[in-house]
Amino acid sequence: MISPELPPPPLPPLPPPPNHVVATIENLPPEGSAAAGGRSAISAPSAASVRQRIRKVWNRELLLSIALGQVLSLLICGIGLTSKYLSEDFHANTPVFQSFLNYILLFLVYTTTLAVRQGEENLLAILKRRWWKYMILGIIDIEANYLVVKAYQYTTLTSVQLLDCFVIPVVILLSWFFLLVRYKAVHFIGIVVCILGMGCMAGADVLVGRQLGAGENKLIGDLLVLGGATLYGISNVCEEYIVRNLSRVEFLGMIGLFGSFFSGIQLAIMEHKELLKVPWDWQIGLLYVGFSACMFGLYSFMPVVIKKTSATAVNLSLLTADLYSLFCGLFLFHYKFSGLYLLSFFTILIGLVLYLSTSTYVAQDPRVYKQFRNPSGPVVDLPATGQLEPSVTYTSLGQEMEEEPHVRVA
């Protein structure tokens, strides 16, 4: 007799379906730090957390950003020294011609690079889409250089140094409204400290009697500086947008194309007589070559630094350029020294460290601003059931991405 087969044993019950929300919260406090009864609290900062914060601030990225900004300042120092020798020792007052040489170099290197490219990055394809935008940007860049250089004929060096800082609030406002950059309190503190450093340098110039410039019509000179600083701010913010969203070569190629064209016209109208008066020899030729090399290096390298940091950070870094020129002038032109110059230099560097120590953010959603106002990063309690609402997207421009909570929807 064949026994009937026994039914298979019942399968164990299936586990409940997992929640499809995967949360990754970084830098959560340890389990023992929460109060009894599930109440979460943020403990007071300990000495270990302070040391950890200092290590995060003084990292390789911060030091690299500061170093790159100082390279730009040294290039501007070289531009200032060669211009001073040309104008004072050889009486060659040709600011438009000097800028024209730089735009020609940009044209030969970057515009020709665009010309040999294929597809959408070709020179003709770019001109078809946005030629008029680059034309306006090229005129703005030319006139920004011209107005600031022209201001030295009407006002003092101290006024130019102080009023040239007006580019910083211009860049901040344009970045806030057009690039949607959001700043924290520490950024504004760093900016104020940098401007105080510039004020300290201007005060030292007054004390040692280094108020160069005749100052015959100071109001016109001051207005020229403010106009040039405003145009510089517009140019720098446009440059940041282009290098982040398009390409560095496209920006430099278009600036070289339209800059050489319009500066050539301005040169033929305004400086052709001055150019004929230049006593040409090998020394003047060498100074023009040195100026063009520094200017070309500045234009080529600045987009790299702006993309890594921001237009605001670059302009804060450039505040030390006048101090580098001063330190060189102590040996070359026998300037008088004051301890306030060193104080000014280190004050600017401290303000720059404060600004770069915390990241800024680009708002890509209206709800970002609400989260930005509470950046302390409290513990996020995710619901076990229910649909997760879309998260707010924001992008860091700095190095503190690891400090913000991230929510990923599977």
Coordinates of C-alpha atoms in Angstrom, one line a residue:
M1 CA 0.0 0.0 0.0
I2 CA 1.4 3.3 -1.0
S3 CA 1.1 6.0 1.6
P4 CA -0.2 9.4 0.4
E5 CA 2.4 12.2 0.1
L6 CA 2.5 14.5 3.0
P7 CA 1.8 18.2 2.2
P8 CA 4.8 20.4 2.2
P9 CA 5.5 22.4 5.3
P10 CA 4.1 25.9 5.3
L11 CA 6.5 28.6 4.2
P12 CA 7.6 31.1 6.8
P13 CA 5.8 34.5 6.5
L14 CA 7.5 37.0 4.2
P15 CA 9.1 40.0 5.8
P16 CA 7.4 43.3 5.4
P17 CA 8.4 45.2 2.3
P18 CA 11.3 47.4 2.9
N19 CA 10.8 51.2 3.0
H20 CA 12.1 52.5 -0.4
V21 CA 13.5 55.6 1.2
V22 CA 17.3 55.3 1.9
A23 CA 18.6 58.1 4.1
T24 CA 22.2 59.0 4.4
I25 CA 22.8 61.5 7.2
E26 CA 26.4 62.5 7.8
N27 CA 27.9 63.7 11.0
L28 CA 25.1 62.4 13.2
P29 CA 25.7 62.7 17.0
P30 CA 26.4 59.4 18.8
E31 CA 23.5 57.4 20.1
G32 CA 24.2 58.3 23.7
S33 CA 23.9 62.0 23.1
A34 CA 20.2 61.9 22.7
A35 CA 18.1 62.5 25.8
A36 CA 15.9 59.8 27.3
G37 CA 12.5 59.2 25.8
G38 CA 13.7 59.7 22.2
R39 CA 14.2 63.4 22.6
S40 CA 17.1 64.5 20.3
A41 CA 19.3 67.4 21.1
I42 CA 22.5 68.9 19.8
S43 CA 25.3 68.7 22.4
A44 CA 27.5 71.6 23.1
P45 CA 30.7 71.7 21.0
S46 CA 33.6 70.0 22.7
A47 CA 37.3 70.5 22.3
A48 CA 37.5 67.6 19.9
S49 CA 34.8 69.0 17.7
V50 CA 36.6 72.4 17.7
R51 CA 39.8 70.7 16.6
Q52 CA 37.9 68.8 13.9
R53 CA 36.4 72.0 12.7
I54 CA 39.8 73.6 12.5
R55 CA 41.1 70.7 10.5
K56 CA 38.2 71.0 8.1
V57 CA 38.8 74.7 7.6
W58 CA 42.6 74.4 7.1
N59 CA 42.5 71.8 4.5
R60 CA 44.3 71.4 1.2
E61 CA 41.5 72.9 -0.8
L62 CA 41.4 76.1 1.2
L63 CA 45.2 76.6 1.0
L64 CA 45.1 75.9 -2.8
S65 CA 42.3 78.4 -3.3
I66 CA 44.3 81.1 -1.4
A67 CA 47.5 80.3 -3.3
L68 CA 45.7 80.5 -6.7
G69 CA 44.3 83.9 -5.8
Q70 CA 47.7 85.2 -4.8
V71 CA 49.1 84.1 -8.2
L72 CA 46.6 86.4 -9.8
S73 CA 47.6 89.2 -7.5
L74 CA 51.3 88.7 -8.4
L75 CA 50.3 88.9 -12.1
I76 CA 48.5 92.2 -11.5
C77 CA 51.6 93.4 -9.6
G78 CA 53.6 92.7 -12.7
I79 CA 51.1 94.6 -14.8
G80 CA 51.3 97.6 -12.5
L81 CA 55.1 97.6 -12.4
T82 CA 55.5 97.5 -16.2
S83 CA 52.9 100.2 -16.7
K84 CA 54.6 102.4 -14.1
Y85 CA 58.0 102.1 -15.9
L86 CA 56.3 102.8 -19.3
S87 CA 54.4 105.9 -18.2
E88 CA 56.9 107.5 -15.8
D89 CA 60.4 106.5 -17.1
F90 CA 59.7 106.4 -20.8
H91 CA 56.5 108.6 -21.0
A92 CA 54.6 106.0 -22.9
N93 CA 51.0 106.6 -21.9
T94 CA 49.3 104.0 -24.1
P95 CA 46.7 102.1 -21.9
V96 CA 44.5 101.2 -24.9
F97 CA 47.5 99.9 -27.0
Q98 CA 48.6 97.8 -24.0
S99 CA 45.1 96.2 -23.8
F100 CA 45.0 95.8 -27.5
L101 CA 48.2 93.7 -27.4
N102 CA 46.5 91.4 -24.8
Y103 CA 43.4 91.0 -26.9
I104 CA 45.5 90.1 -29.9
L105 CA 47.2 87.4 -28.0
L106 CA 43.8 86.0 -26.8
F107 CA 42.6 86.1 -30.4
L108 CA 45.6 84.2 -31.7
V109 CA 45.4 81.5 -29.0
Y110 CA 41.8 81.0 -28.1
T111 CA 39.8 82.4 -31.1
T112 CA 41.7 80.3 -33.5
T113 CA 41.2 77.3 -31.3
L114 CA 37.4 77.8 -31.6
A115 CA 37.8 78.3 -35.3
V116 CA 39.2 74.8 -35.8
R117 CA 36.7 73.0 -33.6
Q118 CA 33.8 71.0 -35.0
G119 CA 30.1 71.0 -34.2
E120 CA 28.4 73.2 -31.7
E121 CA 31.7 74.5 -30.2
N122 CA 32.8 75.9 -33.5
L123 CA 33.4 79.7 -33.7
L124 CA 30.7 80.3 -36.4
A125 CA 28.1 78.2 -34.4
I126 CA 28.8 80.2 -31.3
L127 CA 28.5 83.5 -33.2
K128 CA 25.2 82.5 -34.7
R129 CA 23.7 81.8 -31.3
R130 CA 25.0 84.6 -29.0
W131 CA 27.3 87.0 -30.9
W132 CA 25.6 90.1 -29.6
K133 CA 26.0 89.0 -25.9
Y134 CA 29.8 88.6 -26.4
M135 CA 30.0 91.9 -28.2
I136 CA 28.5 93.7 -25.3
L137 CA 30.7 91.8 -22.9
G138 CA 33.8 92.7 -24.9
I139 CA 33.0 96.4 -24.8
I140 CA 32.4 96.2 -21.1
D141 CA 35.8 94.6 -20.5
I142 CA 37.6 97.2 -22.6
E143 CA 36.0 100.2 -21.0
A144 CA 36.5 98.8 -17.5
N145 CA 40.3 98.7 -18.0
Y146 CA 40.3 102.1 -19.7
L147 CA 38.3 104.0 -17.0
V148 CA 40.4 102.8 -14.1
V149 CA 43.7 103.6 -15.9
K150 CA 42.3 107.0 -16.9
A151 CA 41.3 107.8 -13.4
Y152 CA 44.9 108.0 -12.3
Q153 CA 45.2 111.3 -14.3
Y154 CA 42.6 113.0 -12.1
T155 CA 42.7 111.6 -8.6
T156 CA 45.1 110.1 -6.1
L157 CA 46.4 106.6 -5.8
T158 CA 44.7 106.3 -2.4
S159 CA 41.3 107.2 -3.8
V160 CA 41.7 104.7 -6.6
Q161 CA 42.6 101.9 -4.2
L162 CA 39.7 102.5 -1.9
L163 CA 37.0 103.2 -4.5
D164 CA 38.2 100.2 -6.6
C165 CA 36.8 98.0 -3.7
F166 CA 33.4 99.0 -5.0
V167 CA 33.7 96.0 -7.3
I168 CA 33.1 93.7 -4.4
P169 CA 29.5 94.8 -3.5
V170 CA 28.7 94.9 -7.2
V171 CA 29.8 91.3 -7.6
I172 CA 27.9 90.2 -4.5
L173 CA 24.6 91.8 -5.7
L174 CA 24.9 90.5 -9.2
S175 CA 25.8 87.0 -8.0
W176 CA 22.8 87.0 -5.6
F177 CA 20.2 88.1 -8.2
F178 CA 21.5 86.6 -11.4
L179 CA 23.6 83.6 -10.3
L180 CA 21.4 82.9 -7.3
V181 CA 24.3 82.6 -4.9
R182 CA 23.4 82.5 -1.2
Y183 CA 25.9 83.7 1.4
K184 CA 26.2 83.1 5.1
A185 CA 27.1 85.5 7.9
V186 CA 30.7 84.4 7.9
H187 CA 31.1 85.4 4.3
F188 CA 30.0 89.0 5.0
I189 CA 32.3 89.1 8.0
G190 CA 35.2 88.0 5.8
I191 CA 34.4 90.6 3.2
V192 CA 34.3 93.4 5.9
V193 CA 37.6 92.2 7.3
C194 CA 39.2 92.4 3.8
I195 CA 37.9 95.9 3.2
L196 CA 39.2 97.0 6.6
G197 CA 42.6 95.7 5.5
M198 CA 42.4 97.9 2.4
G199 CA 41.4 100.9 4.6
C200 CA 44.5 100.2 6.7
M201 CA 46.7 100.2 3.6
A202 CA 45.2 103.5 2.4
G203 CA 45.8 105.0 5.9
A204 CA 49.4 103.9 5.7
D205 CA 49.8 105.6 2.3
V206 CA 48.5 108.9 3.9
L207 CA 50.9 108.6 6.9
V208 CA 54.0 108.0 4.8
G209 CA 53.0 110.6 2.2
R210 CA 52.4 108.2 -0.7
Q211 CA 49.4 109.9 -2.2
L212 CA 50.5 109.6 -5.8
G213 CA 48.6 111.5 -8.4
A214 CA 47.9 115.2 -8.9
G215 CA 44.3 115.0 -7.9
E216 CA 43.5 118.1 -9.9
N217 CA 39.9 117.1 -10.6
K218 CA 39.2 114.5 -7.9
L219 CA 35.5 114.2 -8.5
I220 CA 35.9 113.1 -12.1
G221 CA 38.7 110.7 -11.1
D222 CA 36.5 109.2 -8.4
L223 CA 33.6 108.8 -10.8
L224 CA 35.8 107.1 -13.3
V225 CA 37.0 104.6 -10.7
L226 CA 33.4 103.8 -9.6
G227 CA 32.4 103.3 -13.2
G228 CA 35.3 101.1 -14.0
A229 CA 34.7 99.0 -10.8
T230 CA 31.0 98.5 -11.8
L231 CA 32.0 97.3 -15.3
Y232 CA 34.6 95.0 -13.7
G233 CA 31.9 93.5 -11.5
I234 CA 29.6 92.9 -14.5
S235 CA 32.4 91.3 -16.5
N236 CA 33.5 89.0 -13.6
V237 CA 30.0 87.8 -12.9
C238 CA 29.4 87.1 -16.6
E239 CA 32.7 85.3 -16.7
E240 CA 31.8 83.1 -13.8
Y241 CA 28.5 82.2 -15.5
I242 CA 30.2 81.3 -18.8
V243 CA 33.0 79.2 -17.4
R244 CA 30.6 77.2 -15.2
N245 CA 27.9 76.6 -17.8
L246 CA 29.8 76.8 -21.2
S247 CA 33.6 76.8 -21.4
R248 CA 36.7 78.8 -20.5
V249 CA 38.0 78.6 -24.1
E250 CA 34.7 80.0 -25.5
F251 CA 34.8 83.0 -23.1
L252 CA 38.5 83.8 -23.8
G253 CA 38.0 83.3 -27.6
M254 CA 35.0 85.6 -27.8
I255 CA 36.7 88.2 -25.6
G256 CA 39.8 88.0 -27.9
L257 CA 37.7 88.4 -31.0
F258 CA 35.5 91.4 -29.9
G259 CA 38.2 92.9 -27.6
S260 CA 40.8 93.1 -30.4
F261 CA 38.2 94.6 -32.8
F262 CA 36.8 97.3 -30.6
S263 CA 40.1 98.2 -28.8
G264 CA 41.7 98.5 -32.2
I265 CA 39.0 101.0 -33.2
Q266 CA 39.4 102.9 -29.9
L267 CA 43.2 102.9 -30.4
A268 CA 42.9 104.4 -33.9
I269 CA 40.6 107.1 -32.6
M270 CA 42.1 108.1 -29.2
E271 CA 45.8 107.0 -29.0
H272 CA 47.3 107.0 -32.5
K273 CA 49.2 110.3 -31.7
E274 CA 50.5 109.0 -28.4
L275 CA 51.7 105.8 -30.0
L276 CA 53.8 107.9 -32.5
K277 CA 55.5 109.7 -29.7
V278 CA 56.8 106.6 -28.0
P279 CA 60.6 106.5 -28.2
W280 CA 61.0 102.9 -29.3
D281 CA 64.0 100.9 -28.2
W282 CA 64.7 97.5 -26.8
Q283 CA 63.9 98.5 -23.2
I284 CA 60.4 99.8 -24.1
G285 CA 59.8 96.7 -26.3
L286 CA 60.8 94.5 -23.4
L287 CA 58.4 96.3 -21.1
Y288 CA 55.5 95.9 -23.5
V289 CA 56.4 92.2 -23.8
G290 CA 56.4 91.8 -20.0
F291 CA 53.1 93.7 -19.7
S292 CA 51.4 91.6 -22.4
A293 CA 52.7 88.3 -20.8
C294 CA 51.4 89.2 -17.4
M295 CA 48.0 90.4 -18.9
F296 CA 47.7 87.3 -21.0
G297 CA 48.5 85.1 -18.0
L298 CA 45.9 86.9 -15.9
Y299 CA 43.1 86.5 -18.5
S300 CA 44.0 82.9 -19.1
F301 CA 44.3 81.9 -15.5
M302 CA 41.5 83.9 -13.9
P303 CA 38.7 81.7 -15.3
V304 CA 40.3 78.6 -13.7
V305 CA 40.3 80.3 -10.3
I306 CA 36.8 81.7 -10.7
K307 CA 35.5 78.2 -11.6
K308 CA 37.2 76.7 -8.5
T309 CA 36.1 79.4 -6.1
S310 CA 33.9 82.3 -7.3
A311 CA 34.1 85.8 -8.7
T312 CA 33.7 87.3 -5.2
A313 CA 36.5 85.2 -3.8
V314 CA 38.8 86.2 -6.7
N315 CA 38.2 89.9 -6.2
L316 CA 38.9 89.6 -2.5
S317 CA 42.2 87.8 -3.3
L318 CA 43.1 90.6 -5.7
L319 CA 43.1 93.2 -2.9
T320 CA 46.6 92.1 -2.0
A321 CA 47.9 93.1 -5.5
D322 CA 48.5 96.7 -4.4
L323 CA 50.5 95.4 -1.4
Y324 CA 52.7 93.3 -3.6
S325 CA 53.3 96.3 -5.8
L326 CA 54.2 98.3 -2.7
F327 CA 56.7 95.7 -1.4
C328 CA 58.4 95.7 -4.8
G329 CA 58.4 99.5 -4.8
L330 CA 60.3 99.5 -1.5
F331 CA 63.3 98.2 -3.4
L332 CA 62.7 99.6 -6.9
F333 CA 61.2 103.0 -6.2
H334 CA 62.4 103.5 -2.6
Y335 CA 59.0 103.9 -1.1
K336 CA 58.7 104.5 2.6
F337 CA 57.8 101.6 4.7
S338 CA 55.2 101.4 7.5
G339 CA 54.2 98.5 9.7
L340 CA 50.6 99.2 8.8
Y341 CA 51.3 97.6 5.4
L342 CA 52.1 94.3 7.0
L343 CA 49.0 94.6 9.2
S344 CA 46.9 95.3 6.1
F345 CA 48.3 92.3 4.3
F346 CA 47.6 89.9 7.1
T347 CA 44.2 91.4 7.7
I348 CA 43.2 90.8 4.1
L349 CA 44.4 87.2 4.3
I350 CA 42.4 86.6 7.5
G351 CA 39.3 88.0 5.8
L352 CA 40.0 85.7 2.8
V353 CA 40.3 82.7 5.0
L354 CA 37.0 83.5 6.8
Y355 CA 35.3 83.9 3.4
L356 CA 36.7 80.6 2.0
S357 CA 36.2 78.6 5.2
T358 CA 32.4 78.2 4.5
S359 CA 30.7 77.3 1.3
T360 CA 28.2 79.3 -0.6
Y361 CA 25.2 77.8 -2.3
V362 CA 23.4 78.2 -5.6
A363 CA 19.6 78.2 -5.1
Q364 CA 17.9 76.0 -7.6
D365 CA 14.5 75.8 -5.9
P366 CA 12.6 78.5 -4.0
R367 CA 12.5 76.3 -1.0
V368 CA 16.3 76.3 -0.8
Y369 CA 16.3 79.7 0.9
K370 CA 14.2 78.3 3.7
Q371 CA 16.6 75.4 4.3
F372 CA 19.6 77.7 3.9
R373 CA 18.4 79.9 6.8
N374 CA 18.7 76.8 9.1
P375 CA 22.0 75.3 8.0
S376 CA 22.9 73.7 11.3
G377 CA 21.8 70.3 10.0
P378 CA 19.5 68.9 12.7
V379 CA 18.7 65.2 12.8
V380 CA 16.2 64.4 10.0
D381 CA 13.4 62.0 11.1
L382 CA 12.1 60.1 8.1
P383 CA 8.6 58.7 8.1
A384 CA 8.3 54.9 8.1
T385 CA 5.4 55.1 5.8
G386 CA 3.9 57.5 3.3
Q387 CA 5.4 59.1 0.3
L388 CA 8.5 61.2 0.6
E389 CA 8.1 64.7 -0.7
P390 CA 10.6 65.9 -3.3
S391 CA 13.8 67.1 -1.8
V392 CA 15.2 70.6 -2.3
T393 CA 18.2 70.6 -4.6
Y394 CA 21.2 72.8 -3.9
T395 CA 24.7 72.8 -5.0
S396 CA 27.8 73.9 -3.0
L397 CA 30.4 76.2 -4.5
G398 CA 32.8 75.4 -1.7
Q399 CA 34.3 72.4 0.2
E400 CA 31.7 71.6 2.8
M401 CA 29.5 69.2 1.0
E402 CA 30.1 66.6 3.7
E403 CA 28.5 68.8 6.3
E404 CA 25.0 68.8 4.8
P405 CA 22.4 66.0 5.1
H406 CA 21.6 64.2 1.9
V407 CA 18.4 62.4 1.2
R408 CA 18.2 59.9 -1.6
V409 CA 15.0 58.5 -2.9
A410 CA 15.3 55.0 -4.2

